Tab-separated table of C-alpha atoms and ligand atoms in Angstrom:
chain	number	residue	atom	x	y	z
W	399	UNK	CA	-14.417	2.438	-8.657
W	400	UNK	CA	-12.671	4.086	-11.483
W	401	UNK	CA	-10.994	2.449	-14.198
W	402	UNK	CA	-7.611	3.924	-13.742
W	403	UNK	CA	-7.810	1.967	-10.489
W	404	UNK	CA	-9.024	-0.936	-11.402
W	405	UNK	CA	-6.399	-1.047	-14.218
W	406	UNK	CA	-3.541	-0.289	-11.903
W	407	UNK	CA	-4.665	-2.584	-9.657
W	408	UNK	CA	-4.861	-5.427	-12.719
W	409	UNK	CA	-1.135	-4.369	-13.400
W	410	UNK	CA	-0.332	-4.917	-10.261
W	411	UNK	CA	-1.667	-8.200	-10.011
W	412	UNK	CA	0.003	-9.559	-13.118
W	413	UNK	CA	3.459	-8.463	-11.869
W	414	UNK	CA	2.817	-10.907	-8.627
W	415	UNK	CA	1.677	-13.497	-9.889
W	416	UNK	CA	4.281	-15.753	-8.642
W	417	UNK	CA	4.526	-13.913	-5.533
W	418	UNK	CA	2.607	-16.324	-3.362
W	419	UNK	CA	5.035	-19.685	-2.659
W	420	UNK	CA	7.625	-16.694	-1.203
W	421	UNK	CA	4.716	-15.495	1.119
W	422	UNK	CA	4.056	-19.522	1.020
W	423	UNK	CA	7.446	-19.804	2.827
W	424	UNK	CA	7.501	-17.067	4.505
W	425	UNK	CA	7.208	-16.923	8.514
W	426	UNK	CA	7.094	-12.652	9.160
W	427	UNK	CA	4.185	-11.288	10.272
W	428	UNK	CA	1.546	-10.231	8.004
W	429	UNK	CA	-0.959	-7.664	7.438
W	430	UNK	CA	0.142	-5.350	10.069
W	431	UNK	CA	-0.239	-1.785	10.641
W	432	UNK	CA	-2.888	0.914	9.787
W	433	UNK	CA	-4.474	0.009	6.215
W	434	UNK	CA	-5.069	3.544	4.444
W	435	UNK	CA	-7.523	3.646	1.795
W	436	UNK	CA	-7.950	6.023	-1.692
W	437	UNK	CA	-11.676	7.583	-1.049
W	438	UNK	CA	-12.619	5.770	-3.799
W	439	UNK	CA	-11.392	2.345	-1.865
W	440	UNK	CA	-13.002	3.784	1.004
W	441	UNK	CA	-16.465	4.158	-0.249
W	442	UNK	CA	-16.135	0.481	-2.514
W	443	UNK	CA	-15.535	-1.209	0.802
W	444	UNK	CA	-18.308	0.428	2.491
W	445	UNK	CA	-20.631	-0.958	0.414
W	446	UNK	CA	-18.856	-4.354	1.236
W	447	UNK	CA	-20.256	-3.730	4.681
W	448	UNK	CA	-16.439	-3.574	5.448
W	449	UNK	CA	-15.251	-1.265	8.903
W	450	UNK	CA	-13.597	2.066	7.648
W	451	UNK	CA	-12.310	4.763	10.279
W	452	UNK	CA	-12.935	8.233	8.365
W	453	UNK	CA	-10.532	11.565	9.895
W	454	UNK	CA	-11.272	14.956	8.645
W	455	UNK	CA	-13.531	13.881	5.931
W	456	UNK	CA	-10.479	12.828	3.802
W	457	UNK	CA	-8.203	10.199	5.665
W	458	UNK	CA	-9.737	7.021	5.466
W	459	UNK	CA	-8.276	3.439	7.309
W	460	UNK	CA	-9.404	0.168	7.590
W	461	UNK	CA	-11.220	0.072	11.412
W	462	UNK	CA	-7.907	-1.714	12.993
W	463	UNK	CA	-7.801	0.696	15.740
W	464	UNK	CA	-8.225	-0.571	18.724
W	465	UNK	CA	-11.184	0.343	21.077
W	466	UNK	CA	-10.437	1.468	24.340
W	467	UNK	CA	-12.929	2.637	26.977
W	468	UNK	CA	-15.133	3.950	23.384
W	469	UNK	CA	-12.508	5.663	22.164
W	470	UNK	CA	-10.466	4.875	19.061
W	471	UNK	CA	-6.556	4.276	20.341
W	472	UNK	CA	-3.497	4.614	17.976
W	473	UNK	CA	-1.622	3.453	21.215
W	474	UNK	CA	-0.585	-0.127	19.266
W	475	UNK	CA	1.951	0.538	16.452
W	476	UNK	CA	1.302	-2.426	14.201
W	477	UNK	CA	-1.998	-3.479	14.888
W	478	UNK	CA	-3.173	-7.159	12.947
W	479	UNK	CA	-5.543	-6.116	10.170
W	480	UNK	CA	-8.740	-7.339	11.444
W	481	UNK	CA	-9.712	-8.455	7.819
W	482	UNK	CA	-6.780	-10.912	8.337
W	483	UNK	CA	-8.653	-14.371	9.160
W	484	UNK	CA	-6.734	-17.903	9.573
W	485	UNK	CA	-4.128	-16.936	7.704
W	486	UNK	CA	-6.106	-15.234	4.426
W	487	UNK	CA	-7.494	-11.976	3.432
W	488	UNK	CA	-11.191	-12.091	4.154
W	489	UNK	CA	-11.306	-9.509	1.671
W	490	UNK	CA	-8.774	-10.642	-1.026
W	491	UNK	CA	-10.317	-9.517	-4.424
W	492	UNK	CA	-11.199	-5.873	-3.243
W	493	UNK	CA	-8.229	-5.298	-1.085
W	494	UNK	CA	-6.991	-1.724	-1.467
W	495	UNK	CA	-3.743	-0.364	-3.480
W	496	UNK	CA	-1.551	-0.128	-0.025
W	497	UNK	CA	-1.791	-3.874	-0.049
W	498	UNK	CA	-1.330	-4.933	-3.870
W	499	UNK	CA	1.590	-2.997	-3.806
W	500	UNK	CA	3.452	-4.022	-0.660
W	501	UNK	CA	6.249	-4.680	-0.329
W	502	UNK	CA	6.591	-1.710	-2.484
W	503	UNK	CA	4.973	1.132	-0.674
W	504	UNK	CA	5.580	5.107	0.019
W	505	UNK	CA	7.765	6.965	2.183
W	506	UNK	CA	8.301	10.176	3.109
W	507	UNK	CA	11.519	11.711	3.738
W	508	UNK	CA	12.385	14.993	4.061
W	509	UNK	CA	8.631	16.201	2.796
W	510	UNK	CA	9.137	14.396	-0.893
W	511	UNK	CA	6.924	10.963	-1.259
W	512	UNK	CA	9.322	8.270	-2.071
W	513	UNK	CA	7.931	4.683	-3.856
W	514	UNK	CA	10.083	2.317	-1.880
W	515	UNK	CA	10.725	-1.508	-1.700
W	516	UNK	CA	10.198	-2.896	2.016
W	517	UNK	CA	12.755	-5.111	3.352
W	518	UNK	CA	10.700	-6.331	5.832
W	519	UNK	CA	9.740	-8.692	3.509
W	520	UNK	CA	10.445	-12.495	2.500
W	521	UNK	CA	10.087	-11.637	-1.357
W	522	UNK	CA	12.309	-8.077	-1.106
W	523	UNK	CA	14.991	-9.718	0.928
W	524	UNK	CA	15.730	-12.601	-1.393
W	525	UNK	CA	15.133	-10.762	-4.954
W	526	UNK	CA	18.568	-9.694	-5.876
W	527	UNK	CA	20.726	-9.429	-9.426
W	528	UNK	CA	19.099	-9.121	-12.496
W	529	UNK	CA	15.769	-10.013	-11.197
W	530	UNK	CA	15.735	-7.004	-8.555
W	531	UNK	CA	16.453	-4.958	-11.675
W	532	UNK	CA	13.863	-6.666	-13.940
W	533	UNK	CA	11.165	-6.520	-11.200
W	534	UNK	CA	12.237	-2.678	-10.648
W	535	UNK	CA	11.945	-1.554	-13.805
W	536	UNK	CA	8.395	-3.245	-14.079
W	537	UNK	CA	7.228	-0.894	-10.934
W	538	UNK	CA	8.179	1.943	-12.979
W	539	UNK	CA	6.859	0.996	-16.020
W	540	UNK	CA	3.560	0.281	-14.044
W	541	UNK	CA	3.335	3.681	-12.651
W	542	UNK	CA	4.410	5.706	-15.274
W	543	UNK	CA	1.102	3.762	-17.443
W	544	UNK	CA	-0.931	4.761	-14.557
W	545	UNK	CA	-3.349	7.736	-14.769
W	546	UNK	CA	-1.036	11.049	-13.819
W	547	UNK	CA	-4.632	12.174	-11.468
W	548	UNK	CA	-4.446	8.804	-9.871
W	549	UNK	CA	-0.759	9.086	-9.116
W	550	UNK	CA	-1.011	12.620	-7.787
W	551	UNK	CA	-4.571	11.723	-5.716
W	552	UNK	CA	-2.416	9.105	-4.272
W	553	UNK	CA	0.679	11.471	-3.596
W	554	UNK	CA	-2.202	13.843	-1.673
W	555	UNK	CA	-3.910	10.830	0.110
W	556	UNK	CA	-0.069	9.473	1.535
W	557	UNK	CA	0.523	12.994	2.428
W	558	UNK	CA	-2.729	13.653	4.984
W	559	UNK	CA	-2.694	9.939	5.937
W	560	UNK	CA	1.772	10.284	7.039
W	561	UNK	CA	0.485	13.533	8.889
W	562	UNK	CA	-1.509	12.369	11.258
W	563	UNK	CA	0.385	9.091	11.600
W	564	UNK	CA	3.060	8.006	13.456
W	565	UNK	CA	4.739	5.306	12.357
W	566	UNK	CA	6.224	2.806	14.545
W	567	UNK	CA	9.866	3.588	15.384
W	568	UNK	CA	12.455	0.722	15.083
W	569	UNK	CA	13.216	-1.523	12.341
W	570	UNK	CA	11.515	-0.368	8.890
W	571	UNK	CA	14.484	-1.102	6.514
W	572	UNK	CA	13.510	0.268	2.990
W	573	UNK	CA	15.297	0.731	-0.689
W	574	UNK	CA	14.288	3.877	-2.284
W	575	UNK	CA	12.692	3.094	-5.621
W	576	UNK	CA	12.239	6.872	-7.479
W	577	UNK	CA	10.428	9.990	-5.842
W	578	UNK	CA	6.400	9.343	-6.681
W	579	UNK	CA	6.918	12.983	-7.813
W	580	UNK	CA	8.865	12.389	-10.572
W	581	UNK	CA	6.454	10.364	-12.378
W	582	UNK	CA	3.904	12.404	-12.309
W	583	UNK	CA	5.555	15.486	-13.727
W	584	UNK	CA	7.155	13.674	-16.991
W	585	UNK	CA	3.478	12.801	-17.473
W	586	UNK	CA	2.252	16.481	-17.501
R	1692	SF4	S1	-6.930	-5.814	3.757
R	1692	SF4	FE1	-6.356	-7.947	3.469
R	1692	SF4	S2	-4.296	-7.877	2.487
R	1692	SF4	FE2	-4.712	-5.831	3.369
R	1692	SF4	S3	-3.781	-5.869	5.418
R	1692	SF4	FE3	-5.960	-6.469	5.664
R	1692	SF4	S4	-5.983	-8.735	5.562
R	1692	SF4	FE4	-4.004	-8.020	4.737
């Protein structure tokens, strides 16, 4: 794995490092939905004998789909991660970007990748004041240190995984952070 990754992914875990008595607390559902992976994610957790669904030789998910008749069905909207067990990651120190960064996470609207905070989320929903601003501003600072290849290989890999997916309709309450694009071109 490269070490723009691994250092984002360090970042990352520094800024929650308190995060886990709100998940502690919290009584939403967890680890939900289709898990997409960075190639380089992708080919780390093969070698962690972990399930990976590849599409078009450049999509890659966690194998959450479920398995109808031998065919692979997108026909659930949230499916449990099936690397969810009793309650814990079963793969908590190599667990990809999607999931370090949630409940901030990417968006698109109207064709332009957005880094959003999810509301569907204990920690989101009771941040507020100065320590929604703080805890802002140290997203952004995060990303803008981050490797300006990484960011855009992550723009391209969001991009081919929202076009092929549809995303549950309903509820999916978000706060739009600053457009993913942005940071990459004041870095170029
Ligand atoms: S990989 Fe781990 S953290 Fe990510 S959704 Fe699956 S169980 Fe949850």
């Amino acid at each position: 794995m490269n070490s723009h990754l691994r250092k984002l992914y360090s970042e990352l875990s520094f800024l929650y490092r308190d995060i886990r008595s709100t998940c502690a607390e919290c009584k939403d559902h967890d680890c939900e939905g289709y898990v997409w992976l960075l190639k380089d994610e992708a080919s780390s957790l093969y070698d962690l004998n972990v399930p990976i669904v590849e599409i078009n030789d450049s999509t890659f998910f966690i194998h959450s789909f479920e398995d109808i008749d031998g065919s692979l069905s997108i026909n659930k909207p949230k499916p449990p991660c099936k690397l969810r067990c009793d309650g814990f990651c079963s793969i908590y120190d190599s667990r990809p970007l999607v999931c370090r960064m949630y409940p901030v996470g990417l968006v698109t609207v109207d064709s332009e990748v957005l880094i959003v905070l999810h509301k569907d989320c204990k920690f989101s929903r009771d941040i507020n004041g100065e320590a929604k601003e703080v805890f802002i501003t140290q997203v952004v600072e995060i990303l803008k240190r981050a490797s300006p290849n990484l960011l855009m290989e992550i723009m391209i890999s969001y991009r081919e995984v929202d076009a092929i997916s549809a995303f549950p309709e309903g509820p999916n309450t978000f706060e739009v952070i600053i457009p993913l694009r942005s940071l990459i071109n004041e870095r170029r």
